[in-house]
Tab-separated table of N, CA and C in Angstrom:
chain	number	residue	atom	x	y	z
R	288	UNK	N	0.822	-1.193	0.000
R	288	UNK	CA	0.000	0.000	0.000
R	288	UNK	C	0.865	1.255	0.000
R	289	UNK	N	1.888	1.253	0.879
R	289	UNK	CA	2.784	2.404	0.933
R	289	UNK	C	3.546	2.569	-0.376
R	290	UNK	N	3.936	1.430	-0.949
R	290	UNK	CA	4.680	1.489	-2.212
R	290	UNK	C	3.794	2.060	-3.317
R	291	UNK	N	2.532	1.695	-3.349
R	291	UNK	CA	1.595	2.223	-4.339
R	291	UNK	C	1.400	3.719	-4.181
R	292	UNK	N	1.284	4.170	-2.940
R	292	UNK	CA	1.130	5.601	-2.680
R	292	UNK	C	2.392	6.364	-3.079
R	293	UNK	N	3.555	5.752	-2.841
R	293	UNK	CA	4.823	6.396	-3.195
R	293	UNK	C	4.939	6.517	-4.715
R	294	UNK	N	4.574	5.466	-5.429
R	294	UNK	CA	4.618	5.495	-6.895
R	294	UNK	C	3.651	6.555	-7.428
R	295	UNK	N	2.455	6.604	-6.852
R	295	UNK	CA	1.468	7.603	-7.262
R	295	UNK	C	1.980	9.016	-6.992
R	296	UNK	N	2.576	9.218	-5.836
R	296	UNK	CA	3.114	10.522	-5.477
R	296	UNK	C	4.215	10.944	-6.455
R	297	UNK	N	5.111	10.028	-6.795
R	297	UNK	CA	6.184	10.327	-7.748
R	297	UNK	C	5.613	10.660	-9.126
R	298	UNK	N	4.609	9.905	-9.535
R	298	UNK	CA	3.986	10.154	-10.839
R	298	UNK	C	3.331	11.534	-10.856
R	299	UNK	N	2.668	11.891	-9.764
R	299	UNK	CA	2.044	13.213	-9.681
R	299	UNK	C	3.094	14.323	-9.706
R	300	UNK	N	4.206	14.114	-9.041
R	300	UNK	CA	5.277	15.113	-9.048
R	300	UNK	C	5.866	15.267	-10.448
R	301	UNK	N	6.090	14.141	-11.121
R	301	UNK	CA	6.614	14.198	-12.491
R	301	UNK	C	5.630	14.906	-13.418
R	302	UNK	N	4.360	14.569	-13.284
R	302	UNK	CA	3.336	15.208	-14.105
R	302	UNK	C	3.267	16.699	-13.837
R	303	UNK	N	3.415	17.070	-12.581
R	303	UNK	CA	3.385	18.483	-12.211
R	303	UNK	C	4.567	19.223	-12.834
R	304	UNK	N	5.741	18.609	-12.825
R	304	UNK	CA	6.923	19.232	-13.435
R	304	UNK	C	6.727	19.405	-14.940
R	305	UNK	N	6.207	18.353	-15.586
R	305	UNK	CA	5.972	18.424	-17.030
R	305	UNK	C	4.937	19.486	-17.364
R	306	UNK	N	3.883	19.544	-16.566
R	306	UNK	CA	2.840	20.534	-16.805
R	306	UNK	C	3.393	21.945	-16.582
R	307	UNK	N	4.226	22.106	-15.567
R	307	UNK	CA	4.830	23.407	-15.296
R	307	UNK	C	5.725	23.859	-16.434
R	308	UNK	N	6.546	22.953	-16.949
R	308	UNK	CA	7.435	23.330	-18.051
R	308	UNK	C	6.639	23.586	-19.322
R	309	UNK	N	5.578	22.824	-19.517
R	309	UNK	CA	4.717	23.023	-20.679
R	309	UNK	C	4.028	24.382	-20.599
R	310	UNK	N	3.533	24.722	-19.417
R	310	UNK	CA	2.884	26.012	-19.213
R	310	UNK	C	3.879	27.148	-19.415
R	311	UNK	N	5.085	26.973	-18.915
R	311	UNK	CA	6.123	27.989	-19.090
R	311	UNK	C	6.433	28.194	-20.569
R	312	UNK	N	6.502	27.109	-21.326
R	312	UNK	CA	6.768	27.203	-22.762
R	312	UNK	C	5.630	27.934	-23.476
R	313	UNK	N	4.394	27.611	-23.128
R	313	UNK	CA	3.245	28.282	-23.741
R	313	UNK	C	3.227	29.771	-23.409
R	314	UNK	N	3.537	30.116	-22.170
R	314	UNK	CA	3.575	31.522	-21.769
R	314	UNK	C	4.682	32.263	-22.515
R	315	UNK	N	5.800	31.603	-22.728
R	315	UNK	CA	6.907	32.208	-23.470
R	315	UNK	C	6.501	32.460	-24.922
R	316	UNK	N	5.821	31.493	-25.533
R	316	UNK	CA	5.347	31.667	-26.906
R	316	UNK	C	4.329	32.801	-26.991
R	317	UNK	N	3.441	32.881	-26.019
R	317	UNK	CA	2.455	33.954	-25.981
R	317	UNK	C	3.141	35.306	-25.846
R	318	UNK	N	4.133	35.385	-24.983
R	318	UNK	CA	4.873	36.624	-24.795
R	318	UNK	C	5.562	37.049	-26.089
R	319	UNK	N	6.184	36.108	-26.780
R	319	UNK	CA	6.866	36.409	-28.042
R	319	UNK	C	5.873	36.913	-29.080
R	320	UNK	N	4.743	36.245	-29.197
R	320	UNK	CA	3.719	36.647	-30.162
R	320	UNK	C	3.178	38.036	-29.849
R	321	UNK	N	2.944	38.301	-28.577
R	321	UNK	CA	2.433	39.616	-28.191
R	321	UNK	C	3.463	40.710	-28.467
R	322	UNK	N	4.735	40.433	-28.224
R	322	UNK	CA	5.778	41.420	-28.510
R	322	UNK	C	5.834	41.731	-30.002
R	323	UNK	N	5.701	40.701	-30.841
R	323	UNK	CA	5.688	40.923	-32.291
R	323	UNK	C	4.504	41.792	-32.690
R	324	UNK	N	3.339	41.501	-32.127
R	324	UNK	CA	2.140	42.284	-32.440
R	324	UNK	C	2.298	43.732	-31.999
R	325	UNK	N	2.854	43.934	-30.818
R	325	UNK	CA	3.068	45.295	-30.317
R	325	UNK	C	4.028	46.044	-31.224
R	326	UNK	N	5.100	45.391	-31.645
R	326	UNK	CA	6.067	46.042	-32.535
R	326	UNK	C	5.433	46.400	-33.875
R	327	UNK	N	4.587	45.520	-34.407
R	327	UNK	CA	3.897	45.817	-35.669
R	327	UNK	C	2.963	47.009	-35.512
R	328	UNK	N	2.248	47.066	-34.385
R	328	UNK	CA	1.342	48.199	-34.153
R	328	UNK	C	2.123	49.501	-34.019
R	329	UNK	N	3.292	49.446	-33.366
R	329	UNK	CA	4.123	50.646	-33.236
R	329	UNK	C	4.593	51.127	-34.607
R	330	UNK	N	5.003	50.180	-35.466
R	330	UNK	CA	5.452	50.552	-36.815
R	330	UNK	C	4.322	51.193	-37.605
R	331	UNK	N	3.127	50.605	-37.516
R	331	UNK	CA	1.975	51.169	-38.235
R	331	UNK	C	1.658	52.574	-37.739
R	332	UNK	N	1.711	52.761	-36.424
R	332	UNK	CA	1.415	54.072	-35.861
R	332	UNK	C	2.460	55.098	-36.318
R	333	UNK	N	3.744	54.700	-36.334
R	333	UNK	CA	4.799	55.605	-36.797
R	333	UNK	C	4.588	55.974	-38.259
R	334	UNK	N	4.233	54.979	-39.091
R	334	UNK	CA	3.990	55.259	-40.503
R	334	UNK	C	2.797	56.187	-40.666
R	335	UNK	N	1.764	55.968	-39.876
R	335	UNK	CA	0.578	56.815	-39.957
R	335	UNK	C	0.920	58.243	-39.550
R	336	UNK	N	1.719	58.387	-38.499
R	336	UNK	CA	2.114	59.721	-38.045
R	336	UNK	C	2.982	60.410	-39.099
R	337	UNK	N	3.870	59.664	-39.756
R	337	UNK	CA	4.713	60.241	-40.804
R	337	UNK	C	3.861	60.663	-41.985
R	338	UNK	N	2.866	59.860	-42.335
R	338	UNK	CA	1.992	60.197	-43.458
R	338	UNK	C	1.163	61.435	-43.147
R	339	UNK	N	0.784	61.624	-41.900
R	339	UNK	CA	0.010	62.802	-41.526
R	339	UNK	C	0.872	64.056	-41.546
R	340	UNK	N	2.165	63.905	-41.256
R	340	UNK	CA	3.073	65.050	-41.240
R	340	UNK	C	3.363	65.569	-42.641
R	341	UNK	N	3.311	64.668	-43.642
R	341	UNK	CA	3.607	65.075	-45.016
R	341	UNK	C	2.423	65.847	-45.593
R	342	UNK	N	2.712	66.917	-46.351
R	342	UNK	CA	1.596	67.624	-46.988
R	342	UNK	C	0.962	66.739	-48.059
R	343	UNK	N	-0.339	66.798	-48.228
R	343	UNK	CA	-0.991	65.927	-49.216
R	343	UNK	C	-0.612	66.343	-50.640
R	344	UNK	N	-0.420	65.348	-51.467
R	344	UNK	CA	-0.128	65.619	-52.872
R	344	UNK	C	-1.446	65.816	-53.600
R	345	UNK	N	-1.372	66.167	-54.878
R	345	UNK	CA	-2.599	66.403	-55.652
R	345	UNK	C	-3.505	65.180	-55.664
R	346	UNK	N	-2.898	64.003	-55.803
R	346	UNK	CA	-3.716	62.794	-55.880
R	346	UNK	C	-4.306	62.438	-54.517
R	347	UNK	N	-3.689	62.914	-53.420
R	347	UNK	CA	-4.188	62.599	-52.092
R	347	UNK	C	-5.236	63.595	-51.611
R	348	UNK	N	-5.344	64.755	-52.268
R	348	UNK	CA	-6.313	65.757	-51.834
R	348	UNK	C	-7.720	65.222	-52.038
R	349	UNK	N	-8.604	65.605	-51.133
R	349	UNK	CA	-9.979	65.126	-51.196
R	349	UNK	C	-10.681	65.738	-52.401
R	350	UNK	N	-11.280	64.890	-53.183
R	350	UNK	CA	-12.029	65.337	-54.350
R	350	UNK	C	-13.460	65.652	-53.921
R	351	UNK	N	-14.091	66.639	-54.547
R	351	UNK	CA	-15.478	66.954	-54.199
R	351	UNK	C	-16.399	65.770	-54.484
R	352	UNK	N	-17.391	65.611	-53.638
R	352	UNK	CA	-18.356	64.532	-53.786
R	352	UNK	C	-19.619	65.094	-54.427
R	353	UNK	N	-19.853	64.800	-55.719
R	353	UNK	CA	-21.013	65.364	-56.401
R	353	UNK	C	-22.340	64.869	-55.824
R	354	UNK	N	-22.355	63.721	-55.191
R	354	UNK	CA	-23.608	63.201	-54.631
R	354	UNK	C	-24.062	64.007	-53.420
R	355	UNK	N	-23.131	64.672	-52.742
R	355	UNK	CA	-23.530	65.508	-51.606
R	355	UNK	C	-23.459	66.984	-51.992
R	356	UNK	N	-23.519	67.258	-53.292
R	356	UNK	CA	-23.516	68.612	-53.855
R	356	UNK	C	-22.238	69.383	-53.556
R	357	UNK	N	-21.141	68.688	-53.346
R	357	UNK	CA	-19.870	69.377	-53.159
R	357	UNK	C	-19.297	69.717	-54.524
R	358	UNK	N	-18.720	70.873	-54.648
R	358	UNK	CA	-18.060	71.278	-55.874
R	358	UNK	C	-18.994	71.850	-56.914
R	359	UNK	N	-20.284	71.915	-56.645
R	359	UNK	CA	-21.246	72.471	-57.601
R	359	UNK	C	-21.354	73.965	-57.348
R	360	UNK	N	-21.243	74.722	-58.428
R	360	UNK	CA	-21.325	76.185	-58.311
R	360	UNK	C	-22.732	76.632	-58.635
C-alpha cells in the first residue's frame, strides 16, 4: 500500500513538473507573439504619423463629392 502511494506521489510530481514546463513554454510563446504584435502596431502608428506630417499631394487631396452637392457652383 505504501509502495503504491509512493509510486502515485512520484507520478504526480513528475506530471506536475511536465505541466509546469509546458505552461512555461506556452507563456513564453504567448509573450513572443504579443511582442511581435506590439512592434507591428508601433510601426503602423509611426507610418501613420509620418503620413500625416507630409503635406498631401494632388492625388491625395480630397475630391469633391457630387452626390452631396460638393463642388457644384
